[in-house]
Tab-separated table of C-alpha atoms and ligand atoms in Angstrom:
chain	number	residue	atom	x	y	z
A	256	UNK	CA	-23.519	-14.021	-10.315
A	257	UNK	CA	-26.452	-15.415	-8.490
A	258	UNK	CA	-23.718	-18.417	-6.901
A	259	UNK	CA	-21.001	-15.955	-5.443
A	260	UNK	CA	-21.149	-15.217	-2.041
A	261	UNK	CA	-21.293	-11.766	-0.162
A	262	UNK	CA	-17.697	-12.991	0.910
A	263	UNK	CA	-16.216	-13.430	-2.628
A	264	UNK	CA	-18.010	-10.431	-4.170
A	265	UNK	CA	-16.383	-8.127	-1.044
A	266	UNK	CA	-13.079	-9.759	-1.973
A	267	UNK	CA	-13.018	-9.005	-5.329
A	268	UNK	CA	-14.007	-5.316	-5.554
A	269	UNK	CA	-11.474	-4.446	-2.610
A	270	UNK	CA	-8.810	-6.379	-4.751
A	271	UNK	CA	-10.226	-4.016	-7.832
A	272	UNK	CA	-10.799	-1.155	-5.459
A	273	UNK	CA	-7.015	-1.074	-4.218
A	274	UNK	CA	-5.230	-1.608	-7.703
A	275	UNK	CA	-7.032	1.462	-8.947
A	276	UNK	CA	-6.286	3.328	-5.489
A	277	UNK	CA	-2.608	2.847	-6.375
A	278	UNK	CA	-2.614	4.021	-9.898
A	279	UNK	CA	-2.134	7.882	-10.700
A	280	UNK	CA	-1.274	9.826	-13.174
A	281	UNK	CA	1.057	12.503	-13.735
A	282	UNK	CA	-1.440	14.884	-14.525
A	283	UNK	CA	-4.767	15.557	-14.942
A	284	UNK	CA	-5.591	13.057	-17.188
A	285	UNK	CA	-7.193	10.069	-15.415
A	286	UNK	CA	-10.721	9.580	-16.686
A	287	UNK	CA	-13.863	7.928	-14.099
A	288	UNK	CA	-16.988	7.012	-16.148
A	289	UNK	CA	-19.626	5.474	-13.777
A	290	UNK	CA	-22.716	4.776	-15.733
A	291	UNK	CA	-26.415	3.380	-14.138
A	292	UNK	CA	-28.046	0.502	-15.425
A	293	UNK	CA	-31.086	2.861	-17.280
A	294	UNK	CA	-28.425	4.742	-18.924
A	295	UNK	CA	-28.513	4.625	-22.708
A	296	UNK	CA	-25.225	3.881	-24.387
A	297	UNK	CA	-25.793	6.593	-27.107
A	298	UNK	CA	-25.772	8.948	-24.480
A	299	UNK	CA	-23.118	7.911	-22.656
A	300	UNK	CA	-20.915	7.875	-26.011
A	301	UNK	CA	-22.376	11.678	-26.494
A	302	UNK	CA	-20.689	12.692	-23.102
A	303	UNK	CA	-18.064	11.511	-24.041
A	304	UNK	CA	-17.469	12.895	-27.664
A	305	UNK	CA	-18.501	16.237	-26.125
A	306	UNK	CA	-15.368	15.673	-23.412
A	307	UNK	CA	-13.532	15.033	-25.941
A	308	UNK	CA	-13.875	18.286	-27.836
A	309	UNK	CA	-13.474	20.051	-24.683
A	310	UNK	CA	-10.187	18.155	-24.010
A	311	UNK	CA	-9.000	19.752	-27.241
A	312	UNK	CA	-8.721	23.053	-24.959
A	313	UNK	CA	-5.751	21.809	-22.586
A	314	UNK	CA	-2.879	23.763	-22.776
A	315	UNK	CA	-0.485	21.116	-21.642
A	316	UNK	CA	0.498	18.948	-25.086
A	317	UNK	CA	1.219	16.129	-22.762
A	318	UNK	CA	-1.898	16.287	-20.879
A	319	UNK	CA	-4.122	16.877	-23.788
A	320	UNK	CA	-2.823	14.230	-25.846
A	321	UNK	CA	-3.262	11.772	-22.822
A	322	UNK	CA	-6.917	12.375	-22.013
A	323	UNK	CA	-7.657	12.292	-25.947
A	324	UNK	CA	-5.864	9.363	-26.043
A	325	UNK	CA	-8.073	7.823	-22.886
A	326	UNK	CA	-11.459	8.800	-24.089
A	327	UNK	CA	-10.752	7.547	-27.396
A	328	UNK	CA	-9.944	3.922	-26.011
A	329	UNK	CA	-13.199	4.221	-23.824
A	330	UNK	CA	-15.336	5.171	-26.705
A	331	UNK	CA	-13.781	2.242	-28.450
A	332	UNK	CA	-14.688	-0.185	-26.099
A	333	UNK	CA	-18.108	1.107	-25.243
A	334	UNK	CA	-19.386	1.797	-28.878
A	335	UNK	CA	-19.199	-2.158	-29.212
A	336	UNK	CA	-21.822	-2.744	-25.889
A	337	UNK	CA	-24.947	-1.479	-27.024
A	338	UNK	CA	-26.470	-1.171	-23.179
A	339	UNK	CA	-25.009	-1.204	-19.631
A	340	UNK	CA	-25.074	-4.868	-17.654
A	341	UNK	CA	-27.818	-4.995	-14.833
A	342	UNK	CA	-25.799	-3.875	-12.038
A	343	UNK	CA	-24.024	-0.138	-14.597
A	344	UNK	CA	-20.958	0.139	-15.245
A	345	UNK	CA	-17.650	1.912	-13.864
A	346	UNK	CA	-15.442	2.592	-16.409
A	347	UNK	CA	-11.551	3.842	-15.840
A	348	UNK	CA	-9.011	4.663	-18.056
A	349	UNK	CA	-5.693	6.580	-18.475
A	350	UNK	CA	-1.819	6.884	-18.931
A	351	UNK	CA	-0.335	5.553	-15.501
A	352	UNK	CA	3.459	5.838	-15.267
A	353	UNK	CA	4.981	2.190	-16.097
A	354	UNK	CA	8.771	0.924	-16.234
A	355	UNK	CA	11.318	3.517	-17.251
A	356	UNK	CA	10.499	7.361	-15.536
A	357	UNK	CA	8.712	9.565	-17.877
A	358	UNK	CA	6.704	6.558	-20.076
A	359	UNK	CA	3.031	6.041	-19.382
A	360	UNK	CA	0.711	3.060	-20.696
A	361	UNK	CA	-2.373	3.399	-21.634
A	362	UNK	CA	-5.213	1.649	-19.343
A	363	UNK	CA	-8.433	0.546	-19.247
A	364	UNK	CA	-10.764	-1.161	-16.526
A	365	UNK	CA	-14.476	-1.899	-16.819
A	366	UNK	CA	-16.186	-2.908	-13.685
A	367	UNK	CA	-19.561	-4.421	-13.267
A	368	UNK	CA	-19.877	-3.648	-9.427
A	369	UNK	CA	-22.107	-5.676	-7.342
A	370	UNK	CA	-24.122	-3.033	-6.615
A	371	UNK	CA	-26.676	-0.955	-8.778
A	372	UNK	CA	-24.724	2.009	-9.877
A	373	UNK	CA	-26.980	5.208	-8.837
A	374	UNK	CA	-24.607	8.373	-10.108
A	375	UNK	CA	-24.266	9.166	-13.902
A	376	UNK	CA	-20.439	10.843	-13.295
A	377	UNK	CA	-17.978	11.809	-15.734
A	378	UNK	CA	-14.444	12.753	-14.149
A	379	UNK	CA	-11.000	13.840	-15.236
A	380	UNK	CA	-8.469	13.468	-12.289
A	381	UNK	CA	-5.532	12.635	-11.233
A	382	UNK	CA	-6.402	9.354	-9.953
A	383	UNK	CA	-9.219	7.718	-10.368
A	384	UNK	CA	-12.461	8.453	-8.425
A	385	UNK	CA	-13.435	5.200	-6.391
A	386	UNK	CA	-16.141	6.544	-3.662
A	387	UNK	CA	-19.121	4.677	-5.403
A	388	UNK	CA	-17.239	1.366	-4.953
A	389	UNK	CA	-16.400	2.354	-1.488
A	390	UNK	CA	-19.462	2.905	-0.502
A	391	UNK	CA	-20.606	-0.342	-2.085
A	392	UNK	CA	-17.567	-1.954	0.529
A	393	UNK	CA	-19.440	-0.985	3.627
A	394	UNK	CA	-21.781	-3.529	4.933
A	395	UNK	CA	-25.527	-2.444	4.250
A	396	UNK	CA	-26.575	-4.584	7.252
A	397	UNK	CA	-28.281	-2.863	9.839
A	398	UNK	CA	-27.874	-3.398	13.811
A	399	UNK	CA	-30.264	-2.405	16.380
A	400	UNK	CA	-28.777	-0.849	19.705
A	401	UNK	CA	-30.142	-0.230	22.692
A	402	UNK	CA	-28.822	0.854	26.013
A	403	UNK	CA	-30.672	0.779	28.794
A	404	UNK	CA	-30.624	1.676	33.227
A	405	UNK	CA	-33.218	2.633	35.552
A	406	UNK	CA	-32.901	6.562	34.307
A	407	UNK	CA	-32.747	6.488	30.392
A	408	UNK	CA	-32.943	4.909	27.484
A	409	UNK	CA	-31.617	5.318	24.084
A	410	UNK	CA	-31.995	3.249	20.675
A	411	UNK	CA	-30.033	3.467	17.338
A	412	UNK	CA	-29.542	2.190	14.128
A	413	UNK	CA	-26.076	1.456	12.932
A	414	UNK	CA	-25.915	1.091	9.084
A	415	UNK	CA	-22.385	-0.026	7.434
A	416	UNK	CA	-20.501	3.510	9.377
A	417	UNK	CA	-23.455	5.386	9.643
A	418	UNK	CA	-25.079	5.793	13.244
A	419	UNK	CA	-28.753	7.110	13.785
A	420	UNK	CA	-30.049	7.540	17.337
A	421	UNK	CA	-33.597	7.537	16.689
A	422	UNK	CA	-35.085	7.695	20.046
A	423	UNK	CA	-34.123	8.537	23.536
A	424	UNK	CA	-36.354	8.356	26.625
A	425	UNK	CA	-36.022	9.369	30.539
A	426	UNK	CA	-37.721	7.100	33.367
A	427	UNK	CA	-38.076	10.352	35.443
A	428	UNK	CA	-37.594	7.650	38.250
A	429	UNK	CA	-36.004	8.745	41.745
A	430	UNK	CA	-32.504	7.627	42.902
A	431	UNK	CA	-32.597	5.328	45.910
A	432	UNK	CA	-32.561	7.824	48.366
A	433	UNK	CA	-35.843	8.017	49.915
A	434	UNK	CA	-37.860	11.620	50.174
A	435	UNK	CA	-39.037	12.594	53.409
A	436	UNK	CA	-42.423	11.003	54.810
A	437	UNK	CA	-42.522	7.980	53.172
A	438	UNK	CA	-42.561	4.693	54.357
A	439	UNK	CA	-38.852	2.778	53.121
A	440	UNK	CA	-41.097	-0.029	52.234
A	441	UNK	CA	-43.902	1.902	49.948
A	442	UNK	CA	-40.920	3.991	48.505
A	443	UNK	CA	-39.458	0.618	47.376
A	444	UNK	CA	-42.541	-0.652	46.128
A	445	UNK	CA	-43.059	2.765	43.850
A	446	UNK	CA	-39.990	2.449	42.540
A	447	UNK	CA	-39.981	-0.902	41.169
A	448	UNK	CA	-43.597	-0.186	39.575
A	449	UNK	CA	-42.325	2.709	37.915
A	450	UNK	CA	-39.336	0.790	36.622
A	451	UNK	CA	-41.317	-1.825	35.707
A	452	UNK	CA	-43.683	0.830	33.401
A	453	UNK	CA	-40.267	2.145	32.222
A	454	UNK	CA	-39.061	-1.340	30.983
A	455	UNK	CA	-42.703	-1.817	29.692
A	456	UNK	CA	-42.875	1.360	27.600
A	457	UNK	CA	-39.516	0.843	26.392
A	458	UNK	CA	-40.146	-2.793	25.265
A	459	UNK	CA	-42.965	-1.249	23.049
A	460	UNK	CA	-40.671	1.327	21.754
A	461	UNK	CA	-38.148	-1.079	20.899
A	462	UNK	CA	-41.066	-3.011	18.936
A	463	UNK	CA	-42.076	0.018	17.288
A	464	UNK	CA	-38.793	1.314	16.018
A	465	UNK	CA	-36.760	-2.111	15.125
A	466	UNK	CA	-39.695	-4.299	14.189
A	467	UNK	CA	-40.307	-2.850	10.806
A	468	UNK	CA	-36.575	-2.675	9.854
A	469	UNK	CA	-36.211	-5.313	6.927
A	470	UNK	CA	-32.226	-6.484	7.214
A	471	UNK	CA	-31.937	-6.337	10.898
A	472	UNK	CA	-29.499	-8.393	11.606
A	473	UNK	CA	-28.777	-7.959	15.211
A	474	UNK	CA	-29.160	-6.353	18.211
A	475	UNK	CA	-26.891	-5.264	20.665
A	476	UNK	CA	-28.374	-4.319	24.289
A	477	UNK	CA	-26.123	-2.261	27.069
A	478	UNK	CA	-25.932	-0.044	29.808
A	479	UNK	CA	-24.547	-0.105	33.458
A	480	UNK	CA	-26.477	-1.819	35.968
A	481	UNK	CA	-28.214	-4.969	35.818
A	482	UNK	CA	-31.478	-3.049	34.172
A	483	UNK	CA	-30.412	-4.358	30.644
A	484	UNK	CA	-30.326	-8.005	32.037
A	485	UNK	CA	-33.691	-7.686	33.591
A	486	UNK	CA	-34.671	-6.047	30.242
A	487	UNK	CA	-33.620	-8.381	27.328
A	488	UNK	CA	-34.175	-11.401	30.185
A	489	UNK	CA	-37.246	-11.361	31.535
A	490	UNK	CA	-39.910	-11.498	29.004
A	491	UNK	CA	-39.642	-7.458	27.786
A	492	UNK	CA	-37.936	-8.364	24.872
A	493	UNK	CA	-40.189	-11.155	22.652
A	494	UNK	CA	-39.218	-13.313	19.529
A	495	UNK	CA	-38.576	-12.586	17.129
A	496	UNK	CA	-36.571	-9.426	18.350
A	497	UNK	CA	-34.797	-10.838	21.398
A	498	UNK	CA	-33.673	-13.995	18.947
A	499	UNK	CA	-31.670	-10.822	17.514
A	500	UNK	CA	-29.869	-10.213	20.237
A	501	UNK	CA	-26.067	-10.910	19.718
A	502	UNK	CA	-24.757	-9.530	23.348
A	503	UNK	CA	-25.629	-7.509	26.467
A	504	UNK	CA	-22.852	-5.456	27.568
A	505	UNK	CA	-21.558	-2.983	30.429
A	506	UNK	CA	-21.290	-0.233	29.412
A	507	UNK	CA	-20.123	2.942	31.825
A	508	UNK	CA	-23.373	5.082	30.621
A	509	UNK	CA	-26.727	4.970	29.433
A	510	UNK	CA	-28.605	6.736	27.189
A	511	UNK	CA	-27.021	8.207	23.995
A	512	UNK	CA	-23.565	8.349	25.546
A	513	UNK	CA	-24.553	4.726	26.081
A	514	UNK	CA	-25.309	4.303	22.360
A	515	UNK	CA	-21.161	6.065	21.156
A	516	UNK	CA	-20.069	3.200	24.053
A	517	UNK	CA	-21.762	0.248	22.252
A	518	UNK	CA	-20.902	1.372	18.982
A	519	UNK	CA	-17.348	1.062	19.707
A	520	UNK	CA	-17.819	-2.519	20.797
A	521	UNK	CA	-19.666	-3.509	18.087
A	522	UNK	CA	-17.077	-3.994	15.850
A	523	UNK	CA	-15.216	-6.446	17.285
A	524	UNK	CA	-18.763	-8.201	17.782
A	525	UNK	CA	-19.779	-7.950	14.430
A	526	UNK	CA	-16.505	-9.054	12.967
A	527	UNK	CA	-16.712	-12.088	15.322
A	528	UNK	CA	-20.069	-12.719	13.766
A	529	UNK	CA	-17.916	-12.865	10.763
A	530	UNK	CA	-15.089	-14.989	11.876
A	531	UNK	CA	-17.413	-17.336	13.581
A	532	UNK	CA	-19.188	-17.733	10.423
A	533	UNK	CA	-15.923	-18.745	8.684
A	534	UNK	CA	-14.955	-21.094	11.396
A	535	UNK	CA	-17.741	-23.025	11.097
A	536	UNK	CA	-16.908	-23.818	7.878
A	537	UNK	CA	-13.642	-24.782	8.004
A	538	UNK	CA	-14.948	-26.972	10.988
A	539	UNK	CA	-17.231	-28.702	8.669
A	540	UNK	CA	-14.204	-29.315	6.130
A	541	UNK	CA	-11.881	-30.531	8.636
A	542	UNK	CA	-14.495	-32.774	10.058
A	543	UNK	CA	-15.499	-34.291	6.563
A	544	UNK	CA	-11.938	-34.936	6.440
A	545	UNK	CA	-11.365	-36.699	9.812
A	546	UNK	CA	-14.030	-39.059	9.317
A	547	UNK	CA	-13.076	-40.029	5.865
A	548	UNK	CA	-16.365	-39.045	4.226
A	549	UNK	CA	-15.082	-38.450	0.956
A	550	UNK	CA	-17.008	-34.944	0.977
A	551	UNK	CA	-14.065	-33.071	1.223
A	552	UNK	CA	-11.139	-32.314	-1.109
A	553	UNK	CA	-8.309	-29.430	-0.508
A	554	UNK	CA	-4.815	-28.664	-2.821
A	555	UNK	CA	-5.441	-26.681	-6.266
A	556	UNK	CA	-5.307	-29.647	-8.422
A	557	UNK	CA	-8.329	-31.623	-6.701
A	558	UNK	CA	-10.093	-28.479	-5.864
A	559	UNK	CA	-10.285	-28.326	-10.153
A	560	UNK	CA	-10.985	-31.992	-10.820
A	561	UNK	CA	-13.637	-31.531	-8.682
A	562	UNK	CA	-15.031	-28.538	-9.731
A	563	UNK	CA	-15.012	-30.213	-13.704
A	564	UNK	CA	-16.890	-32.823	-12.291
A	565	UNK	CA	-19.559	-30.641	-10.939
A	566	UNK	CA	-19.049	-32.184	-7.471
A	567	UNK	CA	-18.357	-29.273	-5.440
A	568	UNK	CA	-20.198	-27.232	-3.197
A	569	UNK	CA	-18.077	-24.744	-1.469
A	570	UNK	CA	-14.814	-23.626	-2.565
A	571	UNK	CA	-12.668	-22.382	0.801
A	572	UNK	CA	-10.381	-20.046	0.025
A	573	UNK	CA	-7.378	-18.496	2.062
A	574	UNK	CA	-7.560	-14.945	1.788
A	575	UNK	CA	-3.842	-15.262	2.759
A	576	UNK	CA	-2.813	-16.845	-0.389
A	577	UNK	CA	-0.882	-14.841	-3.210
A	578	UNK	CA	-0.817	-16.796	-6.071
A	579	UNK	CA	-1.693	-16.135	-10.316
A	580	UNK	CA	-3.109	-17.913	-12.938
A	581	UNK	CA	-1.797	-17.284	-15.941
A	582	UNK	CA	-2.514	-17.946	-20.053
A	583	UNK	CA	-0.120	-19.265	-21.966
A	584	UNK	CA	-0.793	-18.910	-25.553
A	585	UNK	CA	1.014	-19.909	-28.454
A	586	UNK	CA	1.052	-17.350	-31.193
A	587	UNK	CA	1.872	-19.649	-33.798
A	588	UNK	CA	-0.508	-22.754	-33.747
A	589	UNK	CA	-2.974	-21.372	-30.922
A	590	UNK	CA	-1.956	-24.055	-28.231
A	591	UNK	CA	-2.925	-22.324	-25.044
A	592	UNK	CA	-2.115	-24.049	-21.213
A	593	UNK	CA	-2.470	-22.542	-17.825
A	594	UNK	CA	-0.434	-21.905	-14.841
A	595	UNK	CA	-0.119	-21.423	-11.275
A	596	UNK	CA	2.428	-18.878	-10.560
A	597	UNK	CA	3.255	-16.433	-7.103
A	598	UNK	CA	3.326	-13.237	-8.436
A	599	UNK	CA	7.190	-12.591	-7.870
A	600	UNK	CA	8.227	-14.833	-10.650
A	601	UNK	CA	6.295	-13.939	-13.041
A	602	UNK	CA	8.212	-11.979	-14.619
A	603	UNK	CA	11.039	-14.114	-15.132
A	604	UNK	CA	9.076	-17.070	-16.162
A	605	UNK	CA	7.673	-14.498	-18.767
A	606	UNK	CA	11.493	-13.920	-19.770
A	607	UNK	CA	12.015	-17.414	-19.588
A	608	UNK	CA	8.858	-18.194	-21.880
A	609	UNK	CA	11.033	-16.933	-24.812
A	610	UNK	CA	13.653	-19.551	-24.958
A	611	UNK	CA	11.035	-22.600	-24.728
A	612	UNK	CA	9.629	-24.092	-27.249
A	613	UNK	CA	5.572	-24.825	-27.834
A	614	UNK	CA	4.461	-28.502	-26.963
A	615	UNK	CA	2.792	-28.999	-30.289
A	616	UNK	CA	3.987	-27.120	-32.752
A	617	UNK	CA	7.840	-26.375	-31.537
A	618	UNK	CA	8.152	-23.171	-32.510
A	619	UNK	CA	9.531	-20.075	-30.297
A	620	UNK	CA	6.340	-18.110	-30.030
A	621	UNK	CA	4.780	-18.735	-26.728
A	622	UNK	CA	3.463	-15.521	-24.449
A	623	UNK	CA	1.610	-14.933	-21.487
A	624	UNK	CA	-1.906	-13.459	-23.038
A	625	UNK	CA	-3.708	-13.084	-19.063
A	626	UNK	CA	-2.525	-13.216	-15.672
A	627	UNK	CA	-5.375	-12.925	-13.145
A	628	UNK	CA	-5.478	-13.611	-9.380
A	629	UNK	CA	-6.050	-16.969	-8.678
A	630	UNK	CA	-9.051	-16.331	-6.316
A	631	UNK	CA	-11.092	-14.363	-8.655
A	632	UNK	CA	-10.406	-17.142	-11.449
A	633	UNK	CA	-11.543	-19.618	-9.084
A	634	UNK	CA	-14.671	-17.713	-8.324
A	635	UNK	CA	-15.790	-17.695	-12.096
A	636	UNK	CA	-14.875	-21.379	-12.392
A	637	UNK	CA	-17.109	-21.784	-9.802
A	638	UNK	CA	-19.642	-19.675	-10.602
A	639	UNK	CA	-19.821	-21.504	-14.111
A	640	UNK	CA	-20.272	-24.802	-12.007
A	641	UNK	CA	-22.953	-23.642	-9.612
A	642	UNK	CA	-20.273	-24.172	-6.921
A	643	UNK	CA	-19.877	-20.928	-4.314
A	644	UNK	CA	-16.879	-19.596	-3.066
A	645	UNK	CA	-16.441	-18.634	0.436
A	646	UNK	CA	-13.033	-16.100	1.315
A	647	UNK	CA	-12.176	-17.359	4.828
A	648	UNK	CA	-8.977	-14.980	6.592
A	649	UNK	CA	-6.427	-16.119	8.362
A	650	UNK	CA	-7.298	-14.181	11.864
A	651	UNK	CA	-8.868	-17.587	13.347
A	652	UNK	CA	-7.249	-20.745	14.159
A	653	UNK	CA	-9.420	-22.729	11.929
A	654	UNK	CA	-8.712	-19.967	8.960
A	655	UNK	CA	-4.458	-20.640	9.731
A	656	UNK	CA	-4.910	-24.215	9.643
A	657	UNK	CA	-6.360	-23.999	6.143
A	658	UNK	CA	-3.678	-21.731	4.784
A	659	UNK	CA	-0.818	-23.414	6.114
A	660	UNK	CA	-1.859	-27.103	6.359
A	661	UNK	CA	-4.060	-26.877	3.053
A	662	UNK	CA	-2.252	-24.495	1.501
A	663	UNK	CA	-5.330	-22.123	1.293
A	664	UNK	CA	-7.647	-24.132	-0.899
A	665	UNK	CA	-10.041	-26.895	0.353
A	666	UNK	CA	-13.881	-27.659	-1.367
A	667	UNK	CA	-16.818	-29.076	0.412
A	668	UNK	CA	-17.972	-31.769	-1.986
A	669	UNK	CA	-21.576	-32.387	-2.868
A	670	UNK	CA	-21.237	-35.851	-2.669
A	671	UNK	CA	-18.641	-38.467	-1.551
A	672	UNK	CA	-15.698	-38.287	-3.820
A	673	UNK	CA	-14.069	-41.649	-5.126
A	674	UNK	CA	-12.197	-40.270	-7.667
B	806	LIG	ZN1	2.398	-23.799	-30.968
């Protein structure tokens, strides 16, 4: 998966993350197996034979039969791996309550996540128990913040949700009003040495505490008063830290109350670093386009061409889109095509599949053997052809434009396309 980028991978384990949010059974009868990388299948298949036996014990007929029923299917389908893929494995299974009330269908999802899994878990719920692949959702990035007056000082680390202050300081330094016996002019002068010590200690605090973090990605300076300005301006803060630095904001206090301020804000700037990143990149496509260089190719059919041909190098994708590719296999001679379908008519084309007849050999017999999202197939076509695949939302101008004019798909090419 070394081709698929952060935005794809994010996209596809929310997608898998949801559908299993929504399933639940009846009962207690939903089964979670997450399993780390290490883990040897033989023991894993103990577990479960030993869940098994237990589940011999529920009183409920229904119940028991169902979470027999689900370990046996995940036994069958993990006796046949002999050991986990690199990243574990999260395995769920169970009756979920399908078409008419009362009858349940028997289902099974294994999930390599993107992420090392780290807890060897067994679980019989209700619904299925997603928190590893949660946590695997939140951004690991960290952020550096600092806020910052003439009185205090306070720094933090924001991780994905998690906030750490790990330092706060005081200046100790006077207000402006002067104490009695001093000169206004030597009062001054003290004052702006001792803020000037204060900005100097902190700038070696702010080396010592953010300069060893490895996937600091930003920093985020703010405070009331121009102190944070003077600070992150004029030569306290030095490369490569202050290159960091993605804004300087007011803030109403400094300090740790400061710190709660900035994290609030940093959201929106962090998802602008986002949206900024997708922009550019629909920029690039639209501008390929414009001047006719041939590096640029959008609509599903060209996107494909061009991915047989090796020839692209991003694959945009409209997170907005809501479409399906689906199999088409014939049961009697093996014929198998592929479609493009919006979910909604599925199901009738399914119905509608009966009454038509296969290309090559005539008979009655085609079905629909898979129907997966049309963005994850896309990512595996591309990951076959070393192409990457970028997930750009609709929340920007440029992201609308390449939903609605492009219809959601576009490719940057790797070279200039006469086909
Ligand atoms: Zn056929």
């Amino acid at each position: 998966m070394s081709t698929t980028s952060e935005s794809y991978r994010r996209f596809r384990l929310k997608k898998v993350v949801d559908t299993l949010a929504e399933k639940k059974g009846l009962h207690t009868e939903l089964i979670t197996l997450y399993i780390p990388p290490e883990r040897q299948m033989s023991d894993v298949l103990s577990t479960l034979r030993t869940e098994y036996g237990t589940a011999t014990n529920i009183k409920s007929k229904s119940t028991r039969k169902n979470v027999m029923d689900a370990i046996q299917t995940v036994i069958q389908r993990l006796k046949i791996i002999p050991k986990p893929p690199p990243n574990g494995l999260a395995v769920f299974a169970g009756a979920i309550p399908h078409g008419a009330p009362g009858s349940e269908k028997m289902e099974i999802y294994l999930i390599e996540p993107p992420e090392p899994v780290n807890v060897y878990i067994y679980r019989c719920a209700a619904e299925f128990w997603l928190n590893p692949l949660h946590e695997m959702l939140t951004p690991k990035d960290s952020y550096g913040l600092i806020s910052i007056d003439r009185s205090a000082a306070a720094w933090a680390l924001l991780r994905g949700t998690n906030l750490q202050v790990v330092k706060t300081v005081k200046s100790g330094i006077m207000g402006k009003h002067r104490a009695g016996g001093q000169s206004q002019r030597r009062f001054e002068r003290l004052i702006e040495q001792a803020a000037h010590e204060f900005l100097t200690r902190s700038s070696e605090l702010t080396r010592e505490l953010f300069e060893d973090i490895p996937d600091l990605r930003g920093i985020i300076i703010g405070g009331p008063g121009f102190t944070k300005e003077v600070f992150s301006e004029k030569g306290y803060l030095t490369s490569p830290l202050k290159d960091k630095v993605l804004a300087v904001l007011d803030t109403a206090y400094s300090g740790e109350e400061g710190i709660r301020a900035l994290v609030e804000k940093s959201g929106e700037i962090l998802r602008n670093q986002r949206l900024m990143k997708e922009k550019r990149l629909v920029q690039r496509f639209l501008g390929e386009l414009a001047r006719d260089t041939g590096r640029a190719t959008y609509g599903e059919r060209q996107v494909r061409e061009a991915l047989d041909r090796g020839a692209v190098e991003i694959i945009l994708v409209s997170e907005g889109i809501e479409l399906s590719r689906v199999t088409i296999n014939c049961s009697s001679c093996g014929h198998t095509t592929e479609r493009t379908l919006t979910p909604d008519v599925i199901t009738r084309f399914e119905n509608d599949l009966a009454n038509q007849q296969c290309t090559k050999c005539q008979n009655q017999t085609l079905q629909i053997t898979e129907t997966q999202d049309l963005i994850e197939e896309l990512g595996e076509l591309s990951n076959e052809t070393g192409a990457k695949i970028e997930i750009i939302s609709p929340e920007t101008e440029e992201g609308k434009q390449l939903l609605i004019a492009f219809r959601g798909i576009g490719a940057l090419l790797r070279w200039a396309d006469q086909a």
